[in-house]
Amino acid sequence: MNDAKLVIAIVQDKDVGRLLDALIRKHYRATKLSSTGGFLRNGNTTLLIGVEESRVQDVLDVIKSTCRSRKEYVTPLPPAGGPAESYVPFPVEVVLGGATIFVLDVERMEKI
Ligand code: 2BA
């Protein structure tokens, strides 16, 4: 693969079936990893997608068209070191996704 890039996409579990279907239909290859968000500690999915540089934008377009943003409510942890008895848990809104994407240069790719 010439000028290879690695697209790392962190997406919501609810979107991953539709996203993988769309990628495979367009003959992209992907690896699906189960992951956990550091903030919410909920399951999400990380996809590794190796592609030629010229196809990166198309992959991003596929992700954009299949992944949605959603609101979640989370109760923050009590402040570190503060008096626990004065802490009143209060849910706050967070907006999840559509997707968090990193595009990395690939120095070398081999299939042996
Ligand atoms: P989580 O870390 O579970 O974060 C879920 C959502 O919580 C985030 O959505 C954001 O809206 C909010 N959030 C995260 N950290 C926060 C903080 N320190 N203060 C306030 N709100 C916070 P997204 O930004 O769409 O991120 C969705 C998931 O993508 C994240 O799940 C994490 O697994 C991954 N992610 C996002 N940014 C990342 C980064 N810079 N590096 C690595 N993974 C990242």
CSV table of C-alpha atoms and ligand atoms in Angstrom, one decimal:
chain,number,residue,atom,x,y,z
A,1,MET,CA,0.0,0.0,0.0
A,2,ASN,CA,1.6,3.3,-1.1
A,3,ASP,CA,1.4,6.3,1.2
A,4,ALA,CA,-0.6,4.4,3.8
A,5,LYS,CA,-2.5,6.0,6.6
A,6,LEU,CA,-4.0,4.5,9.7
A,7,VAL,CA,-7.4,6.0,10.6
A,8,ILE,CA,-8.3,5.3,14.2
A,9,ALA,CA,-11.9,6.0,14.8
A,10,ILE,CA,-13.6,5.9,18.2
A,11,VAL,CA,-17.3,5.5,17.7
A,12,GLN,CA,-20.4,4.6,19.7
A,13,ASP,CA,-21.4,1.0,19.8
A,14,LYS,CA,-24.8,1.9,18.4
A,15,ASP,CA,-23.2,3.1,15.2
A,16,VAL,CA,-20.6,0.5,14.6
A,17,GLY,CA,-22.8,-2.0,12.7
A,18,ARG,CA,-23.9,0.5,10.2
A,19,LEU,CA,-20.4,2.0,9.8
A,20,LEU,CA,-18.7,-1.4,9.2
A,21,ASP,CA,-21.4,-2.4,6.7
A,22,ALA,CA,-20.7,0.8,4.8
A,23,LEU,CA,-17.0,0.4,4.9
A,24,ILE,CA,-17.0,-3.2,3.8
A,25,ARG,CA,-19.4,-2.4,1.0
A,26,LYS,CA,-16.8,0.0,-0.3
A,27,HIS,CA,-14.1,-2.6,0.1
A,28,TYR,CA,-12.3,-1.0,3.0
A,29,ARG,CA,-10.6,-3.2,5.6
A,30,ALA,CA,-11.1,-2.6,9.2
A,31,THR,CA,-10.3,-4.1,12.6
A,32,LYS,CA,-12.8,-3.6,15.4
A,33,LEU,CA,-11.6,-3.3,19.0
A,34,SER,CA,-13.8,-3.1,22.1
A,35,SER,CA,-12.8,0.0,24.1
A,36,THR,CA,-13.9,2.0,27.1
A,37,GLY,CA,-14.2,5.8,27.3
A,38,GLY,CA,-12.0,7.2,30.0
A,39,PHE,CA,-14.6,9.8,31.1
A,40,LEU,CA,-17.9,7.9,31.1
A,41,ARG,CA,-16.3,4.4,31.6
A,42,ASN,CA,-18.9,3.1,29.1
A,43,GLY,CA,-18.1,0.7,26.2
A,44,ASN,CA,-17.3,2.2,22.9
A,45,THR,CA,-15.7,0.8,19.7
A,46,THR,CA,-12.3,1.7,18.2
A,47,LEU,CA,-11.8,0.9,14.5
A,48,LEU,CA,-8.4,0.6,12.9
A,49,ILE,CA,-8.7,1.3,9.2
A,50,GLY,CA,-5.6,1.1,7.0
A,51,VAL,CA,-6.0,3.0,3.7
A,52,GLU,CA,-4.1,4.8,1.0
A,53,GLU,CA,-3.8,8.5,1.6
A,54,SER,CA,-6.0,9.3,-1.4
A,55,ARG,CA,-8.9,7.4,0.2
A,56,VAL,CA,-8.8,8.9,3.7
A,57,GLN,CA,-11.3,11.6,2.9
A,58,ASP,CA,-13.8,9.0,1.6
A,59,VAL,CA,-13.4,7.0,4.8
A,60,LEU,CA,-14.0,10.1,6.9
A,61,ASP,CA,-17.1,10.8,4.8
A,62,VAL,CA,-18.4,7.3,5.4
A,63,ILE,CA,-17.9,7.8,9.2
A,64,LYS,CA,-19.6,11.1,9.1
A,65,SER,CA,-22.6,9.7,7.3
A,66,THR,CA,-23.1,6.7,9.7
A,67,CYS,CA,-22.2,8.0,13.1
A,68,ARG,CA,-24.4,10.3,15.1
A,69,SER,CA,-23.9,12.5,18.1
A,70,ARG,CA,-26.1,11.7,21.2
A,71,LYS,CA,-26.6,13.3,24.6
A,72,GLU,CA,-25.9,11.4,27.8
A,73,TYR,CA,-26.3,12.3,31.4
A,74,VAL,CA,-23.6,11.5,33.8
A,75,THR,CA,-23.1,12.1,37.5
A,76,PRO,CA,-19.6,13.5,38.1
A,77,LEU,CA,-17.3,12.0,40.7
A,78,PRO,CA,-17.0,14.0,44.0
A,79,PRO,CA,-14.2,16.5,44.0
A,80,ALA,CA,-10.9,14.9,45.1
A,81,GLY,CA,-10.1,15.8,48.7
A,82,GLY,CA,-13.3,17.7,49.3
A,83,PRO,CA,-15.8,16.9,52.1
A,84,ALA,CA,-17.9,14.0,50.7
A,85,GLU,CA,-20.9,14.8,52.9
A,86,SER,CA,-21.4,18.2,51.2
A,87,TYR,CA,-21.3,16.7,47.7
A,88,VAL,CA,-24.7,16.7,46.0
A,89,PRO,CA,-24.7,14.4,42.9
A,90,PHE,CA,-26.1,16.3,40.0
A,91,PRO,CA,-26.3,14.8,36.5
A,92,VAL,CA,-24.6,16.9,33.8
A,93,GLU,CA,-25.2,16.6,30.1
A,94,VAL,CA,-22.4,15.4,27.8
A,95,VAL,CA,-22.5,15.2,24.0
A,96,LEU,CA,-21.1,12.0,22.6
A,97,GLY,CA,-19.6,11.7,19.2
A,98,GLY,CA,-20.4,11.3,16.3
A,99,ALA,CA,-16.8,10.0,16.2
A,100,THR,CA,-13.3,10.9,17.4
A,101,ILE,CA,-10.8,10.3,14.7
A,102,PHE,CA,-7.0,10.3,14.5
A,103,VAL,CA,-5.2,9.9,11.1
A,104,LEU,CA,-1.6,8.6,11.5
A,105,ASP,CA,1.2,8.1,9.0
A,106,VAL,CA,2.1,4.5,8.5
A,107,GLU,CA,5.8,4.0,8.1
A,108,ARG,CA,5.5,0.5,6.8
A,109,MET,CA,2.8,-2.2,6.3
A,110,GLU,CA,3.5,-5.8,5.7
A,111,LYS,CA,1.3,-8.8,5.2
A,112,ILE,CA,3.3,-12.0,5.7
B,1,2BA,P1,-15.3,9.3,27.1
B,1,2BA,O1,-13.9,9.5,27.6
B,1,2BA,O2,-16.1,8.3,27.9
B,1,2BA,O3,-16.0,10.7,26.9
B,1,2BA,C1,-17.4,10.7,26.6
B,1,2BA,C2,-17.9,12.1,26.4
B,1,2BA,O4,-17.7,12.8,27.7
B,1,2BA,C3,-17.0,12.9,25.4
B,1,2BA,O5,-17.5,12.7,24.1
B,1,2BA,C4,-17.2,14.4,25.9
B,1,2BA,O6,-18.5,14.9,25.5
B,1,2BA,C5,-17.3,14.2,27.4
B,1,2BA,N1,-16.0,14.3,28.1
B,1,2BA,C6,-14.9,13.6,27.9
B,1,2BA,N2,-13.9,14.0,28.7
B,1,2BA,C7,-14.4,15.1,29.4
B,1,2BA,C8,-13.9,15.9,30.4
B,1,2BA,N3,-12.6,15.8,30.9
B,1,2BA,N4,-14.7,16.9,30.9
B,1,2BA,C9,-15.9,17.1,30.4
B,1,2BA,N5,-16.5,16.3,29.5
B,1,2BA,C10,-15.7,15.3,29.0
B,1,2BA,P2,-16.6,12.7,22.9
B,1,2BA,O7,-15.6,13.8,22.9
B,1,2BA,O8,-17.4,12.5,21.7
B,1,2BA,O9,-15.7,11.4,23.1
B,1,2BA,C11,-16.2,10.1,22.9
B,1,2BA,C12,-15.1,9.1,23.3
B,1,2BA,O10,-14.0,9.2,22.3
B,1,2BA,C13,-14.4,9.2,24.6
B,1,2BA,O11,-15.2,8.6,25.6
B,1,2BA,C14,-13.1,8.6,24.5
B,1,2BA,O12,-13.2,7.2,24.5
B,1,2BA,C15,-12.8,9.0,23.0
B,1,2BA,N6,-11.9,10.2,23.0
B,1,2BA,C16,-12.4,11.4,22.8
B,1,2BA,N7,-11.4,12.3,22.7
B,1,2BA,C17,-10.2,11.6,22.9
B,1,2BA,C18,-8.8,11.9,22.8
B,1,2BA,N8,-8.4,13.1,22.7
B,1,2BA,N9,-7.9,10.9,23.0
B,1,2BA,C19,-8.4,9.6,23.1
B,1,2BA,N10,-9.7,9.2,23.1
B,1,2BA,C20,-10.6,10.2,23.0
